């Protein structure tokens, strides 16, 4: 009996030591927690989606999902058989008067518009997890590193999952970031990691923040969840509407399909560009990650003129072939006469152009 007690005690101590590491961030407290408690989206000690959102769809169970993930035979194209094509654009020497979008793999991208720079969900480590040996990046897809990042006006975070909020990256670029835009609660992580309170623009759905050069950003709903430790939903998750003097962009963030897309389209659309999360999906978790057909419908709902699919091309966080998300969304988009823009990692997309030609670079 004594040995069992010792083993349990050691497990508890080891767990505490591991979860105390900086990478896991920290729980909101003090004034931040007070703000959360007053939020209409915070109930029963956690943030809530607008609609009931189970972790798994009907007909699926966690044991089955876990079995499939760890023991089911993997698709031979779960990971690419060659280096992912990429272009190492020099971000530091982009002319400031150019309006561009540059994808850096998965959900990381750089936007420069109307003289202002935005870096969204940068995960520039070679892994999308708290540990270096989990979720390693595909060869070639980890071309961009923190040292490639120029000074940025706004670092934008959609939620605190490891494949969107990367501790090594945000720590490495801290001196290059003027302000950080993030959903309510996420600022607790940033303050633990050395960011100053006056750098943080931390809000909830419906908030509008005025930025430089008459640009504004609106926090809009997403259907997802959050969490870096054992407890979920201690912080909010969000999408964004980014409006400049010349353009309107939708920054999707992770989201399952729901009525919020139509609401956003009716209230804020149409959009010149919508950056939509498309990848790492499974029918089992369709309520928190859109399937490709849902991405198409969501893009129609928000009235997007041009769709840029992200959330693929760098990590295998689901069981579909690595290139299936792009293949499916482009095929479905063509059937609806939609403009699906698919630049390579690092390829410059000129936001002032109307004609785009991209290669089908994901075909093996």
PDB file of N, CA, C and O in Angstrom, residues 39-69:
ATOM      1  N   UNK A  39     -18.575  38.871 -18.212  1.00  0.00           N
ATOM      2  CA  UNK A  39     -18.881  38.626 -19.618  1.00  0.00           C
ATOM      3  C   UNK A  39     -20.142  37.777 -19.767  1.00  0.00           C
ATOM      4  O   UNK A  39     -20.326  36.785 -19.051  1.00  0.00           O
ATOM      5  N   UNK A  40     -20.980  38.135 -20.721  1.00  0.00           N
ATOM      6  CA  UNK A  40     -22.184  37.343 -20.985  1.00  0.00           C
ATOM      7  C   UNK A  40     -21.845  35.994 -21.597  1.00  0.00           C
ATOM      8  O   UNK A  40     -22.694  35.090 -21.649  1.00  0.00           O
ATOM      9  N   UNK A  41     -20.594  35.822 -22.070  1.00  0.00           N
ATOM     10  CA  UNK A  41     -20.172  34.564 -22.681  1.00  0.00           C
ATOM     11  C   UNK A  41     -19.472  33.639 -21.683  1.00  0.00           C
ATOM     12  O   UNK A  41     -19.037  32.558 -22.063  1.00  0.00           O
ATOM     13  N   UNK A  42     -19.367  34.081 -20.432  1.00  0.00           N
ATOM     14  CA  UNK A  42     -18.673  33.298 -19.407  1.00  0.00           C
ATOM     15  C   UNK A  42     -19.701  32.810 -18.386  1.00  0.00           C
ATOM     16  O   UNK A  42     -20.295  33.591 -17.658  1.00  0.00           O
ATOM     17  N   UNK A  43     -19.913  31.495 -18.375  1.00  0.00           N
ATOM     18  CA  UNK A  43     -20.861  30.890 -17.441  1.00  0.00           C
ATOM     19  C   UNK A  43     -20.318  29.557 -16.947  1.00  0.00           C
ATOM     20  O   UNK A  43     -19.577  28.880 -17.674  1.00  0.00           O
ATOM     21  N   UNK A  44     -20.687  29.205 -15.724  1.00  0.00           N
ATOM     22  CA  UNK A  44     -20.255  27.933 -15.138  1.00  0.00           C
ATOM     23  C   UNK A  44     -18.737  27.778 -15.166  1.00  0.00           C
ATOM     24  O   UNK A  44     -18.189  26.735 -15.511  1.00  0.00           O
ATOM     25  N   UNK A  45     -18.050  28.888 -14.874  1.00  0.00           N
ATOM     26  CA  UNK A  45     -16.593  28.921 -14.742  1.00  0.00           C
ATOM     27  C   UNK A  45     -15.852  28.680 -16.051  1.00  0.00           C
ATOM     28  O   UNK A  45     -14.687  28.276 -16.046  1.00  0.00           O
ATOM     29  N   UNK A  46     -16.506  28.955 -17.182  1.00  0.00           N
ATOM     30  CA  UNK A  46     -15.810  28.837 -18.455  1.00  0.00           C
ATOM     31  C   UNK A  46     -16.544  29.617 -19.536  1.00  0.00           C
ATOM     32  O   UNK A  46     -17.723  29.921 -19.396  1.00  0.00           O
ATOM     33  N   UNK A  47     -15.809  29.942 -20.606  1.00  0.00           N
ATOM     34  CA  UNK A  47     -16.434  30.605 -21.746  1.00  0.00           C
ATOM     35  C   UNK A  47     -17.289  29.595 -22.513  1.00  0.00           C
ATOM     36  O   UNK A  47     -16.996  28.394 -22.537  1.00  0.00           O
ATOM     37  N   UNK A  48     -18.336  30.115 -23.142  1.00  0.00           N
ATOM     38  CA  UNK A  48     -19.294  29.270 -23.848  1.00  0.00           C
ATOM     39  C   UNK A  48     -19.419  29.717 -25.304  1.00  0.00           C
ATOM     40  O   UNK A  48     -19.298  30.899 -25.614  1.00  0.00           O
ATOM     41  N   UNK A  49     -19.699  28.758 -26.187  1.00  0.00           N
ATOM     42  CA  UNK A  49     -20.025  29.091 -27.567  1.00  0.00           C
ATOM     43  C   UNK A  49     -21.447  29.638 -27.637  1.00  0.00           C
ATOM     44  O   UNK A  49     -22.240  29.489 -26.697  1.00  0.00           O
ATOM     45  N   UNK A  50     -21.782  30.260 -28.757  1.00  0.00           N
ATOM     46  CA  UNK A  50     -23.136  30.790 -28.928  1.00  0.00           C
ATOM     47  C   UNK A  50     -24.159  29.661 -28.984  1.00  0.00           C
ATOM     48  O   UNK A  50     -25.293  29.811 -28.528  1.00  0.00           O
ATOM     49  N   UNK A  51     -23.766  28.518 -29.591  1.00  0.00           N
ATOM     50  CA  UNK A  51     -24.637  27.348 -29.669  1.00  0.00           C
ATOM     51  C   UNK A  51     -24.031  26.210 -28.862  1.00  0.00           C
ATOM     52  O   UNK A  51     -22.816  26.174 -28.623  1.00  0.00           O
ATOM     53  N   UNK A  52     -24.871  25.295 -28.457  1.00  0.00           N
ATOM     54  CA  UNK A  52     -24.374  24.092 -27.779  1.00  0.00           C
ATOM     55  C   UNK A  52     -23.355  23.404 -28.674  1.00  0.00           C
ATOM     56  O   UNK A  52     -23.614  23.148 -29.858  1.00  0.00           O
ATOM     57  N   UNK A  53     -22.188  23.115 -28.134  1.00  0.00           N
ATOM     58  CA  UNK A  53     -21.088  22.586 -28.940  1.00  0.00           C
ATOM     59  C   UNK A  53     -20.417  21.415 -28.231  1.00  0.00           C
ATOM     60  O   UNK A  53     -19.498  21.592 -27.427  1.00  0.00           O
ATOM     61  N   UNK A  54     -20.863  20.196 -28.512  1.00  0.00           N
ATOM     62  CA  UNK A  54     -20.188  19.030 -27.917  1.00  0.00           C
ATOM     63  C   UNK A  54     -18.811  18.843 -28.531  1.00  0.00           C
ATOM     64  O   UNK A  54     -18.564  19.234 -29.678  1.00  0.00           O
ATOM     65  N   UNK A  55     -17.896  18.254 -27.772  1.00  0.00           N
ATOM     66  CA  UNK A  55     -16.549  18.016 -28.291  1.00  0.00           C
ATOM     67  C   UNK A  55     -16.575  17.045 -29.470  1.00  0.00           C
ATOM     68  O   UNK A  55     -15.798  17.180 -30.421  1.00  0.00           O
ATOM     69  N   UNK A  56     -17.457  16.053 -29.390  1.00  0.00           N
ATOM     70  CA  UNK A  56     -17.555  15.050 -30.441  1.00  0.00           C
ATOM     71  C   UNK A  56     -18.957  15.016 -31.014  1.00  0.00           C
ATOM     72  O   UNK A  56     -19.950  15.221 -30.302  1.00  0.00           O
ATOM     73  N   UNK A  57     -19.036  14.743 -32.309  1.00  0.00           N
ATOM     74  CA  UNK A  57     -20.327  14.646 -32.979  1.00  0.00           C
ATOM     75  C   UNK A  57     -21.048  13.363 -32.570  1.00  0.00           C
ATOM     76  O   UNK A  57     -20.446  12.431 -32.021  1.00  0.00           O
ATOM     77  N   UNK A  58     -22.323  13.324 -32.880  1.00  0.00           N
ATOM     78  CA  UNK A  58     -23.134  12.168 -32.552  1.00  0.00           C
ATOM     79  C   UNK A  58     -22.562  10.904 -33.218  1.00  0.00           C
ATOM     80  O   UNK A  58     -22.134  10.933 -34.366  1.00  0.00           O
ATOM     81  N   UNK A  59     -22.575   9.803 -32.474  1.00  0.00           N
ATOM     82  CA  UNK A  59     -22.094   8.539 -33.013  1.00  0.00           C
ATOM     83  C   UNK A  59     -20.622   8.274 -32.776  1.00  0.00           C
ATOM     84  O   UNK A  59     -20.101   7.224 -33.180  1.00  0.00           O
ATOM     85  N   UNK A  60     -19.931   9.214 -32.149  1.00  0.00           N
ATOM     86  CA  UNK A  60     -18.501   9.045 -31.874  1.00  0.00           C
ATOM     87  C   UNK A  60     -18.257   9.045 -30.368  1.00  0.00           C
ATOM     88  O   UNK A  60     -18.983   9.695 -29.612  1.00  0.00           O
ATOM     89  N   UNK A  61     -17.233   8.344 -29.956  1.00  0.00           N
ATOM     90  CA  UNK A  61     -16.843   8.312 -28.548  1.00  0.00           C
ATOM     91  C   UNK A  61     -15.364   8.609 -28.441  1.00  0.00           C
ATOM     92  O   UNK A  61     -14.593   8.367 -29.387  1.00  0.00           O
ATOM     93  N   UNK A  62     -14.952   9.113 -27.303  1.00  0.00           N
ATOM     94  CA  UNK A  62     -13.532   9.427 -27.127  1.00  0.00           C
ATOM     95  C   UNK A  62     -12.637   8.195 -27.234  1.00  0.00           C
ATOM     96  O   UNK A  62     -11.575   8.251 -27.864  1.00  0.00           O
ATOM     97  N   UNK A  63     -13.018   7.042 -26.652  1.00  0.00           N
ATOM     98  CA  UNK A  63     -12.165   5.852 -26.833  1.00  0.00           C
ATOM     99  C   UNK A  63     -11.964   5.493 -28.301  1.00  0.00           C
ATOM    100  O   UNK A  63     -10.852   5.138 -28.701  1.00  0.00           O
ATOM    101  N   UNK A  64     -13.038   5.591 -29.116  1.00  0.00           N
ATOM    102  CA  UNK A  64     -12.898   5.262 -30.538  1.00  0.00           C
ATOM    103  C   UNK A  64     -11.999   6.271 -31.244  1.00  0.00           C
ATOM    104  O   UNK A  64     -11.138   5.889 -32.060  1.00  0.00           O
ATOM    105  N   UNK A  65     -12.191   7.543 -30.956  1.00  0.00           N
ATOM    106  CA  UNK A  65     -11.366   8.573 -31.577  1.00  0.00           C
ATOM    107  C   UNK A  65      -9.897   8.374 -31.204  1.00  0.00           C
ATOM    108  O   UNK A  65      -9.004   8.450 -32.063  1.00  0.00           O
ATOM    109  N   UNK A  66      -9.625   8.099 -29.938  1.00  0.00           N
ATOM    110  CA  UNK A  66      -8.249   7.894 -29.496  1.00  0.00           C
ATOM    111  C   UNK A  66      -7.652   6.636 -30.121  1.00  0.00           C
ATOM    112  O   UNK A  66      -6.477   6.615 -30.511  1.00  0.00           O
ATOM    113  N   UNK A  67      -8.449   5.582 -30.215  1.00  0.00           N
ATOM    114  CA  UNK A  67      -7.955   4.351 -30.840  1.00  0.00           C
ATOM    115  C   UNK A  67      -7.575   4.610 -32.294  1.00  0.00           C
ATOM    116  O   UNK A  67      -6.495   4.203 -32.751  1.00  0.00           O
ATOM    117  N   UNK A  68      -8.467   5.289 -33.035  1.00  0.00           N
ATOM    118  CA  UNK A  68      -8.183   5.579 -34.440  1.00  0.00           C
ATOM    119  C   UNK A  68      -6.922   6.420 -34.584  1.00  0.00           C
ATOM    120  O   UNK A  68      -6.107   6.191 -35.487  1.00  0.00           O
ATOM    121  N   UNK A  69      -6.768   7.380 -33.683  1.00  0.00           N
ATOM    122  CA  UNK A  69      -5.639   8.299 -33.802  1.00  0.00           C
ATOM    123  C   UNK A  69      -4.301   7.597 -33.544  1.00  0.00           C
ATOM    124  O   UNK A  69      -3.311   7.862 -34.227  1.00  0.00           O
TER     125      UNK A  69
END
